[in-house]
Amino acid sequence: MPVACKIKESIVASSMIRRMFEEGIALRKERGDDKVFDFTIGNPDLNPPEAFYQAAQQQVQDRTPGVHGYMPNAGYDFACAAMAKRCSREHAVDCSAANIVMTCGAAGGLNVVFKTILNPGEEVIVLVPFFAEYSFYIANQQGVMVTVATNDDFSLNVDAIRSAINEKTRAVLINTPNNPTGRIYDEASLNELCSLLQSYHEKGQTIYLVSDEPYREVIFDGAVVPPLLNRYSESFCVTSFSKTLSLPGERIGYIAQSPAMSDQGEVMNGLIMCNRILGYVNAPAFAQRVVASIFQERVNIEPYVKRRELFIKVLDDAGLQYCKPQGAFYFFIKSPCDDLVFVDQLKKFGILAVPGRGFGLKGYIRIAFCVPAEKIIASAPLWIEAVKTLQV
Amino acid sequence: MPVACKIKESIVASSMIRRMFEEGIALRKERGDDKVFDFTIGNPDLNPPEAFYQAAQQQVQDRTPGVHGYMPNAGYDFACAAMAKRCSREHAVDCSAANIVMTCGAAGGLNVVFKTILNPGEEVIVLVPFFAEYSFYIANQQGVMVTVATNDDFSLNVDAIRSAINEKTRAVLINTPNNPTGRIYDEASLNELCSLLQSYHEKGQTIYLVSDEPYREVIFDGAVVPPLLNRYSESFCVTSFSKTLSLPGERIGYIAQSPAMSDQGEVMNGLIMCNRILGYVNAPAFAQRVVASIFQERVNIEPYVKRRELFIKVLDDAGLQYCKPQGAFYFFIKSPCDDLVFVDQLKKFGILAVPGRGFGLKGYIRIAFCVPAEKIIASAPLWIEAVKTLQV
């Protein structure tokens, strides 16, 4: 057999998001760009802010020897210091550079955290629906993913989490604002979750809280994403500039540990070593330098605000049900029938969406609205037609 | 326990190269930069070639939407096509873009290859001495590293490899020009190795040949690094621009599969998926674009040529024995005593080197000569003194 058995299985069952993304490329070639409405992938179409281009310009002019060379595996001191400032502000803590590891995006950061903390067979609680890649990140590091339901409105169900905890539980992974639902976990439920984990910590079983939060700055209607690291000492924030600065292809993010974490030096040594030995070695030098100098900038999210409004109208007109997203740039829509059937029906009309089962929850579909407004507007009659002609 | 057991062990036993690199930083702070001669890490001090700065300049001016966004996980088509050209020329094959995956450096590439091909417990043959990180890359992907000796001059010992092969053997990893020895494997020995692997392939056990070759363009005295992918269908070239363009911090490299590989489509799907699910997602966009446009450039290696000559004199004057490196930028020096003792003795004189046991071979030390010539010259009397006063 040419590839490992597990990889062969995974290729077959591979991420529906990516598969739909590739299908979209094929469909555009076949039908023409204007006939395809690809809402599959969270690939921000907004350009980075002006400050990015200026900072990048300055970086590439720097001919100081070594600026493209190796640096400590945690990243440049100045980059870690900048992220510490950002994290301290967002999480109401007093982080220092020593609490930060620069990573190849949040995906790299999550792998580094899991590699550092998981013994083989230890469990990570993940809330349904979830970003499908989590299952790989946990399995890569020999962990076991345990899925736990959320409430009907996709808010935290702490009782369900409580019931899922056992002596093998090593971490709870949350994603807020959430992909795919757009839900932001509120302060009360986070407090409840943190108390629960604190009680285990005090009994001697440390369950890390890992917050994957690349969408923290993509929020609507004046929503607030509560700080987290200040609530529970054994917590990590893993994030990236993929959405905040529209740089997903540059693979730049970081891990922050709570400055109150127990054994934080040992944990940090583990994170730094895992960043190295997993083959990332370090986050890309150029991107580190750029984000260190513009970490207070962000893309203007007004277009997302407008598109969300447009999509609300489109979905309402088509008679579809959904929870209004508070953040991120997705709608997780109740499917009028089996989600695979509905996705196929939409495809007939040139609309590409991802079935909910790709996020561990059948009966829904996800659409991404980080696409031009004209695409959303032009798709409106097709949504209506697709729903109307659905043979259930 | 805050970190996983295996990680705790690894932190303790962690890479001697990196540990010495960090010690070097501390020692410089303590004694002053001019009193420390740090020959530990292969961090090229030469600037990238002029073409790099021009290409980088052009890239950061490009405001086309999406140039910093996600692209297919294999990398940009045009980047893969450029690497295919480069690889075809170097390996005397006819590679296409479909045989290439852009990766986060060679370290990322090796992890992707091992994840793709290794079932748990399968073995990878590695030749002693070896780049210490290999042991992590193989273990990350549940493989077992099997070490095999080379000849006294560090050339390939194909008989030893033959003896180490069993039904669990899944790959042979070679590194030529070699870190730490500078040895280039010659055509005859590569032919012998490839015939051996071919005979297994014909019997139904495919043993992949993985060639880690970031030093292919750092060669001396008119040496030739023989092409490899043309010799054995089941082979991968894994490489980076860390040395060729002096860009190690940017994490940019690629995997090329032999265009004659069996089941190459399935293998390529595995590589692309593993690049994604290991959390690399894709090689950094900026670096992909830059190397795609200057893949025919390389740093002027004249300074390395000169430094090698300088070090030959230094080591000869100190009465030390070594094999003259044919490529890369290291000397692997016979230690006059236990390698840890010798490294300690050198440190007393401000000279930092890595003990051979960090490469799986006691009784040697490695020094890197990608450092300014003045440093090498200034260290000369200290080497003599360190060897002379050695209490063995």
CSV table of C-alpha atoms in Angstrom, one decimal, chain B residues 17-362:
chain,number,residue,atom,x,y,z
B,17,ILE,CA,22.5,22.1,18.7
B,18,ARG,CA,19.7,24.3,19.9
B,19,ARG,CA,20.9,24.1,23.5
B,20,MET,CA,24.4,25.2,22.5
B,21,PHE,CA,22.8,27.9,20.4
B,22,GLU,CA,21.0,29.2,23.4
B,23,GLU,CA,24.1,28.9,25.6
B,24,GLY,CA,25.9,30.9,23.0
B,25,ILE,CA,23.5,33.8,23.4
B,26,ALA,CA,24.0,33.6,27.2
B,27,LEU,CA,27.8,33.4,26.9
B,28,ARG,CA,27.9,36.4,24.6
B,29,LYS,CA,25.9,38.4,27.1
B,30,GLU,CA,28.3,37.4,29.9
B,31,ARG,CA,31.7,37.7,28.1
B,32,GLY,CA,31.0,40.1,25.3
B,33,ASP,CA,30.5,39.3,21.6
B,34,ASP,CA,34.3,39.4,20.7
B,35,LYS,CA,35.2,36.8,23.3
B,36,VAL,CA,32.7,34.2,22.0
B,37,PHE,CA,33.2,32.0,18.9
B,38,ASP,CA,29.9,30.3,18.3
B,39,PHE,CA,30.2,27.5,15.7
B,40,THR,CA,27.1,25.7,16.8
B,41,ILE,CA,24.2,26.4,14.5
B,42,GLY,CA,23.8,26.2,10.7
B,43,ASN,CA,22.3,29.6,10.5
B,44,PRO,CA,23.7,31.1,7.3
B,45,ASP,CA,25.0,34.6,7.9
B,46,LEU,CA,25.2,35.5,4.2
B,47,ASN,CA,22.4,37.7,3.0
B,48,PRO,CA,20.0,36.4,0.4
B,49,PRO,CA,21.0,37.3,-3.2
B,50,GLU,CA,20.1,40.7,-4.7
B,51,ALA,CA,17.3,39.1,-6.7
B,52,PHE,CA,15.6,38.1,-3.5
B,53,TYR,CA,15.2,41.8,-2.4
B,54,GLN,CA,13.8,42.7,-5.8
B,55,ALA,CA,11.4,39.9,-5.9
B,56,ALA,CA,10.3,40.6,-2.3
B,57,GLN,CA,9.8,44.2,-3.1
B,58,GLN,CA,7.6,43.4,-6.0
B,59,GLN,CA,5.5,40.9,-4.1
B,60,VAL,CA,4.7,43.3,-1.2
B,61,GLN,CA,3.5,45.9,-3.8
B,62,ASP,CA,1.0,43.4,-5.2
B,63,ARG,CA,-2.5,44.4,-4.0
B,64,THR,CA,-4.4,41.9,-6.0
B,65,PRO,CA,-7.1,40.5,-3.7
B,66,GLY,CA,-6.1,37.1,-2.2
B,67,VAL,CA,-2.4,37.2,-2.6
B,68,HIS,CA,-2.1,36.7,1.1
B,69,GLY,CA,-5.0,34.3,1.3
B,70,TYR,CA,-5.4,30.6,1.2
B,71,MET,CA,-4.4,28.8,-1.9
B,72,PRO,CA,-4.6,25.0,-2.7
B,73,ASN,CA,-2.8,23.1,0.1
B,74,ALA,CA,-0.1,21.9,-2.3
B,75,GLY,CA,0.9,25.5,-2.9
B,76,TYR,CA,0.4,27.9,-5.8
B,77,ASP,CA,0.3,26.1,-9.2
B,78,PHE,CA,3.0,28.5,-10.5
B,79,ALA,CA,5.2,27.8,-7.5
B,80,CYS,CA,4.9,24.1,-7.9
B,81,ALA,CA,5.6,24.5,-11.6
B,82,ALA,CA,8.8,26.5,-10.9
B,83,MET,CA,9.9,23.9,-8.4
B,84,ALA,CA,9.2,21.1,-10.9
B,85,LYS,CA,11.6,22.9,-13.3
B,86,ARG,CA,14.2,23.1,-10.7
B,87,CYS,CA,13.8,19.6,-9.6
B,88,SER,CA,13.8,18.2,-13.1
B,89,ARG,CA,17.1,19.9,-13.8
B,90,GLU,CA,18.7,18.7,-10.6
B,91,HIS,CA,17.4,15.2,-10.7
B,92,ALA,CA,17.5,14.5,-14.5
B,93,VAL,CA,13.8,13.7,-14.5
B,94,ASP,CA,10.7,15.2,-16.0
B,95,CYS,CA,8.7,16.4,-13.0
B,96,SER,CA,5.5,18.4,-13.4
B,97,ALA,CA,3.8,20.7,-10.9
B,98,ALA,CA,1.6,17.7,-10.0
B,99,ASN,CA,4.7,16.1,-8.4
B,100,ILE,CA,5.4,19.0,-6.0
B,101,VAL,CA,4.1,20.1,-2.6
B,102,MET,CA,5.3,23.4,-1.3
B,103,THR,CA,6.2,23.0,2.4
B,104,CYS,CA,7.2,25.0,5.5
B,105,GLY,CA,10.9,24.2,4.9
B,106,ALA,CA,12.5,20.8,4.6
B,107,ALA,CA,11.6,20.1,8.3
B,108,GLY,CA,7.9,20.5,7.3
B,109,GLY,CA,8.4,18.4,4.2
B,110,LEU,CA,10.0,15.5,6.1
B,111,ASN,CA,7.1,15.4,8.6
B,112,VAL,CA,4.6,15.4,5.7
B,113,VAL,CA,6.4,12.6,3.9
B,114,PHE,CA,6.6,10.5,7.1
B,115,LYS,CA,3.0,11.1,8.1
B,116,THR,CA,2.0,10.1,4.6
B,117,ILE,CA,3.9,6.8,4.4
B,118,LEU,CA,4.3,5.5,7.9
B,119,ASN,CA,2.0,3.1,9.7
B,120,PRO,CA,2.7,3.0,13.4
B,121,GLY,CA,5.8,1.0,14.2
B,122,GLU,CA,7.2,1.1,10.7
B,123,GLU,CA,10.9,1.7,10.4
B,124,VAL,CA,12.9,4.4,8.8
B,125,ILE,CA,16.6,3.8,8.3
B,126,VAL,CA,18.8,6.7,9.1
B,127,LEU,CA,22.6,6.9,8.6
B,128,VAL,CA,25.0,7.7,11.5
B,129,PRO,CA,25.9,10.5,12.1
B,130,PHE,CA,22.6,12.3,11.4
B,131,PHE,CA,20.8,15.6,12.0
B,132,ALA,CA,19.3,15.0,15.4
B,133,GLU,CA,15.9,16.4,14.6
B,134,TYR,CA,15.2,13.3,12.4
B,135,SER,CA,14.5,11.3,15.5
B,136,PHE,CA,11.7,13.6,16.4
B,137,TYR,CA,10.2,13.8,12.9
B,138,ILE,CA,10.0,10.0,12.7
B,139,ALA,CA,8.6,9.7,16.2
B,140,ASN,CA,6.0,12.4,15.5
B,141,GLN,CA,4.6,10.2,12.9
B,142,GLN,CA,4.7,7.0,15.0
B,143,GLY,CA,7.6,5.6,13.1
B,144,VAL,CA,10.7,3.9,14.5
B,145,MET,CA,14.2,5.2,13.7
B,146,VAL,CA,16.7,2.5,12.9
B,147,THR,CA,20.3,3.8,12.8
B,148,VAL,CA,22.8,2.3,10.5
B,149,ALA,CA,26.6,3.1,10.4
B,150,THR,CA,28.4,4.6,7.5
B,151,ASN,CA,32.0,3.9,6.5
B,152,ASP,CA,34.9,5.5,8.2
B,153,ASP,CA,34.9,8.3,5.7
B,154,PHE,CA,31.1,8.7,6.2
B,155,SER,CA,30.4,7.3,2.8
B,156,LEU,CA,27.4,5.0,2.2
B,157,ASN,CA,27.7,1.5,3.6
B,158,VAL,CA,25.1,-0.3,1.5
B,159,ASP,CA,25.9,-3.6,3.1
B,160,ALA,CA,25.0,-2.2,6.5
B,161,ILE,CA,21.7,-0.8,5.1
B,162,ARG,CA,21.0,-4.2,3.5
B,163,SER,CA,21.4,-5.9,6.9
B,164,ALA,CA,19.1,-3.5,8.6
B,165,ILE,CA,16.2,-4.0,6.3
B,166,ASN,CA,13.3,-6.2,7.5
B,167,GLU,CA,9.6,-6.5,6.8
B,168,LYS,CA,8.9,-3.3,8.8
B,169,THR,CA,11.3,-1.1,6.8
B,170,ARG,CA,9.3,1.6,5.1
B,171,ALA,CA,11.9,4.2,4.1
B,172,VAL,CA,15.6,5.0,4.0
B,173,LEU,CA,16.5,8.6,4.7
B,174,ILE,CA,19.6,10.1,3.3
B,175,ASN,CA,21.1,13.6,3.6
B,176,THR,CA,23.5,14.6,0.9
B,177,PRO,CA,25.6,16.8,1.1
B,178,ASN,CA,25.5,15.6,4.7
B,179,ASN,CA,25.0,17.5,7.9
B,180,PRO,CA,27.2,17.0,9.9
B,181,THR,CA,30.0,15.4,7.8
B,182,GLY,CA,29.9,17.3,4.6
B,183,ARG,CA,30.0,14.0,2.7
B,184,ILE,CA,28.4,13.8,-0.8
B,185,TYR,CA,27.2,10.2,-1.6
B,186,ASP,CA,28.7,9.2,-4.9
B,187,GLU,CA,27.0,7.8,-8.0
B,188,ALA,CA,28.2,4.3,-7.5
B,189,SER,CA,27.0,4.0,-3.9
B,190,LEU,CA,23.7,5.6,-4.8
B,191,ASN,CA,23.3,3.1,-7.6
B,192,GLU,CA,24.0,0.2,-5.3
B,193,LEU,CA,21.5,1.6,-2.7
B,194,CYS,CA,18.8,2.1,-5.4
B,195,SER,CA,19.3,-1.4,-6.8
B,196,LEU,CA,18.9,-2.8,-3.3
B,197,LEU,CA,15.6,-0.9,-2.8
B,198,GLN,CA,14.5,-1.7,-6.3
B,199,SER,CA,14.8,-5.4,-5.5
B,200,TYR,CA,12.5,-5.0,-2.6
B,201,HIS,CA,10.1,-3.0,-4.6
B,202,GLU,CA,9.9,-5.8,-7.2
B,203,LYS,CA,9.3,-8.3,-4.4
B,204,GLY,CA,6.3,-6.2,-3.3
B,205,GLN,CA,7.8,-4.3,-0.4
B,206,THR,CA,8.1,-0.7,-1.3
B,207,ILE,CA,10.9,1.1,0.7
B,208,TYR,CA,10.8,4.7,-0.1
B,209,LEU,CA,14.1,6.6,-0.5
B,210,VAL,CA,13.8,10.0,1.0
B,211,SER,CA,16.6,12.5,0.2
B,212,ASP,CA,16.9,15.5,2.4
B,213,GLU,CA,19.0,17.8,0.4
B,214,PRO,CA,18.9,21.5,1.4
B,215,TYR,CA,22.7,21.6,0.9
B,216,ARG,CA,22.6,20.5,-2.7
B,217,GLU,CA,24.0,23.9,-3.9
B,218,VAL,CA,26.5,24.4,-1.2
B,219,ILE,CA,29.4,22.3,-2.6
B,220,PHE,CA,33.2,22.7,-2.9
B,221,ASP,CA,36.1,21.9,-5.2
B,222,GLY,CA,33.8,21.3,-8.2
B,223,ALA,CA,32.0,18.5,-6.5
B,224,VAL,CA,28.9,17.1,-8.1
B,225,VAL,CA,25.8,15.9,-6.1
B,226,PRO,CA,24.4,13.2,-8.3
B,227,PRO,CA,20.7,13.3,-9.3
B,228,LEU,CA,18.6,10.9,-7.4
B,229,LEU,CA,15.0,10.8,-8.5
B,230,ASN,CA,16.1,9.4,-11.8
B,231,ARG,CA,17.7,6.4,-10.2
B,232,TYR,CA,14.7,4.9,-8.2
B,233,SER,CA,11.1,5.4,-8.9
B,234,GLU,CA,10.0,5.3,-5.3
B,235,SER,CA,12.0,8.3,-4.2
B,236,PHE,CA,11.3,11.7,-2.7
B,237,CYS,CA,13.4,14.8,-2.7
B,238,VAL,CA,12.8,17.1,0.3
B,239,THR,CA,14.5,20.4,0.2
B,240,SER,CA,14.4,24.0,1.2
B,241,PHE,CA,15.7,27.5,0.3
B,242,SER,CA,17.2,27.9,3.7
B,243,LYS,CA,20.8,27.5,2.5
B,244,THR,CA,20.5,28.2,-1.3
B,245,LEU,CA,18.8,31.6,-0.7
B,246,SER,CA,19.8,32.0,3.0
B,247,LEU,CA,16.1,32.1,4.1
B,248,PRO,CA,15.9,29.6,7.0
B,249,GLY,CA,13.6,31.8,9.1
B,250,GLU,CA,11.1,32.0,6.2
B,251,ARG,CA,10.3,28.3,6.3
B,252,ILE,CA,10.1,27.6,2.6
B,253,GLY,CA,10.8,24.4,0.8
B,254,TYR,CA,9.2,21.6,-1.1
B,255,ILE,CA,8.7,17.9,-1.6
B,256,ALA,CA,9.2,16.4,-5.1
B,257,GLN,CA,8.1,12.9,-5.8
B,258,SER,CA,9.8,10.9,-8.6
B,259,PRO,CA,7.6,11.3,-11.7
B,260,ALA,CA,8.0,7.5,-12.1
B,261,MET,CA,6.6,6.7,-8.6
B,262,SER,CA,4.0,4.0,-8.4
B,263,ASP,CA,0.6,5.1,-7.3
B,264,GLN,CA,1.9,8.7,-7.5
B,265,GLY,CA,-1.6,10.2,-7.5
B,266,GLU,CA,-2.5,8.5,-4.3
B,267,VAL,CA,0.8,9.4,-2.7
B,268,MET,CA,0.4,13.0,-3.8
B,269,ASN,CA,-3.1,13.2,-2.3
B,270,GLY,CA,-1.6,11.9,0.9
B,271,LEU,CA,1.2,14.4,0.9
B,272,ILE,CA,-1.2,17.3,0.2
B,273,MET,CA,-3.6,16.2,2.9
B,274,CYS,CA,-0.9,15.7,5.5
B,275,ASN,CA,0.5,19.2,4.7
B,276,ARG,CA,-2.9,20.4,5.6
B,277,ILE,CA,-3.8,18.3,8.6
B,278,LEU,CA,-0.5,18.6,10.3
B,279,GLY,CA,-1.4,22.3,10.7
B,280,TYR,CA,1.0,23.7,8.2
B,281,VAL,CA,-2.0,24.2,5.9
B,282,ASN,CA,0.2,25.6,3.2
B,283,ALA,CA,3.8,27.0,2.9
B,284,PRO,CA,3.8,30.7,3.6
B,285,ALA,CA,2.3,32.6,0.7
B,286,PHE,CA,4.8,35.4,0.5
B,287,ALA,CA,7.8,33.1,0.5
B,288,GLN,CA,6.2,30.8,-2.1
B,289,ARG,CA,5.7,33.8,-4.5
B,290,VAL,CA,9.2,35.0,-4.0
B,291,VAL,CA,11.0,31.6,-4.5
B,292,ALA,CA,8.8,30.9,-7.5
B,293,SER,CA,10.2,33.9,-9.2
B,294,ILE,CA,13.9,33.4,-8.3
B,295,PHE,CA,14.2,29.7,-8.1
B,296,GLN,CA,17.2,29.8,-10.3
B,297,GLU,CA,19.2,32.1,-8.1
B,298,ARG,CA,21.5,31.2,-5.2
B,299,VAL,CA,23.7,32.9,-2.7
B,300,ASN,CA,27.3,33.4,-3.7
B,301,ILE,CA,29.0,30.6,-1.8
B,302,GLU,CA,32.5,32.1,-2.2
B,303,PRO,CA,32.6,33.2,1.5
B,304,TYR,CA,31.9,29.6,2.5
B,305,VAL,CA,34.7,28.4,0.2
B,306,LYS,CA,37.1,30.8,1.8
B,307,ARG,CA,36.0,30.0,5.4
B,308,ARG,CA,36.4,26.3,4.7
B,309,GLU,CA,40.0,27.0,3.7
B,310,LEU,CA,40.5,29.1,6.8
B,311,PHE,CA,39.2,26.4,9.1
B,312,ILE,CA,41.2,23.7,7.4
B,313,LYS,CA,44.3,25.7,8.4
B,314,VAL,CA,43.0,26.3,11.9
B,315,LEU,CA,42.2,22.6,12.5
B,316,ASP,CA,45.5,21.4,11.0
B,317,ASP,CA,47.4,23.9,13.1
B,318,ALA,CA,45.6,22.5,16.2
B,319,GLY,CA,46.5,19.0,15.1
B,320,LEU,CA,42.8,17.9,14.8
B,321,GLN,CA,41.6,15.3,12.4
B,322,TYR,CA,38.6,15.6,10.1
B,323,CYS,CA,37.2,14.6,6.7
B,324,LYS,CA,37.4,17.5,4.4
B,325,PRO,CA,33.7,18.5,3.7
B,326,GLN,CA,32.7,18.2,0.1
B,327,GLY,CA,29.5,20.2,0.7
B,328,ALA,CA,27.3,21.9,3.4
B,329,PHE,CA,29.1,24.1,5.9
B,330,TYR,CA,30.3,21.9,8.7
B,331,PHE,CA,33.4,20.1,9.9
B,332,PHE,CA,32.8,16.9,11.8
B,333,ILE,CA,36.0,16.7,13.7
B,334,LYS,CA,37.5,13.7,15.5
B,335,SER,CA,37.6,14.5,19.2
B,336,PRO,CA,40.9,13.9,21.0
B,337,CYS,CA,38.9,12.7,23.9
B,338,ASP,CA,35.2,12.2,25.0
B,339,ASP,CA,33.2,14.7,22.9
B,340,LEU,CA,31.4,16.2,25.9
B,341,VAL,CA,34.8,16.8,27.6
B,342,PHE,CA,36.2,18.4,24.5
B,343,VAL,CA,33.2,20.6,24.0
B,344,ASP,CA,33.6,21.7,27.6
B,345,GLN,CA,37.2,22.4,27.2
B,346,LEU,CA,36.6,24.5,24.0
B,347,LYS,CA,33.9,26.4,25.9
B,348,LYS,CA,36.5,27.5,28.4
B,349,PHE,CA,38.2,29.3,25.5
B,350,GLY,CA,35.0,30.8,24.3
B,351,ILE,CA,34.6,28.3,21.4
B,352,LEU,CA,31.1,26.7,21.1
B,353,ALA,CA,30.8,23.4,19.2
B,354,VAL,CA,28.2,20.6,19.3
B,355,PRO,CA,29.2,17.2,20.6
B,356,GLY,CA,29.0,14.3,18.1
B,357,ARG,CA,26.6,12.4,20.3
B,358,GLY,CA,24.1,15.1,19.3
B,359,PHE,CA,24.3,13.4,15.9
B,360,GLY,CA,24.3,9.9,17.2
B,361,LEU,CA,28.1,9.5,17.1
B,362,LYS,CA,30.3,10.0,20.1
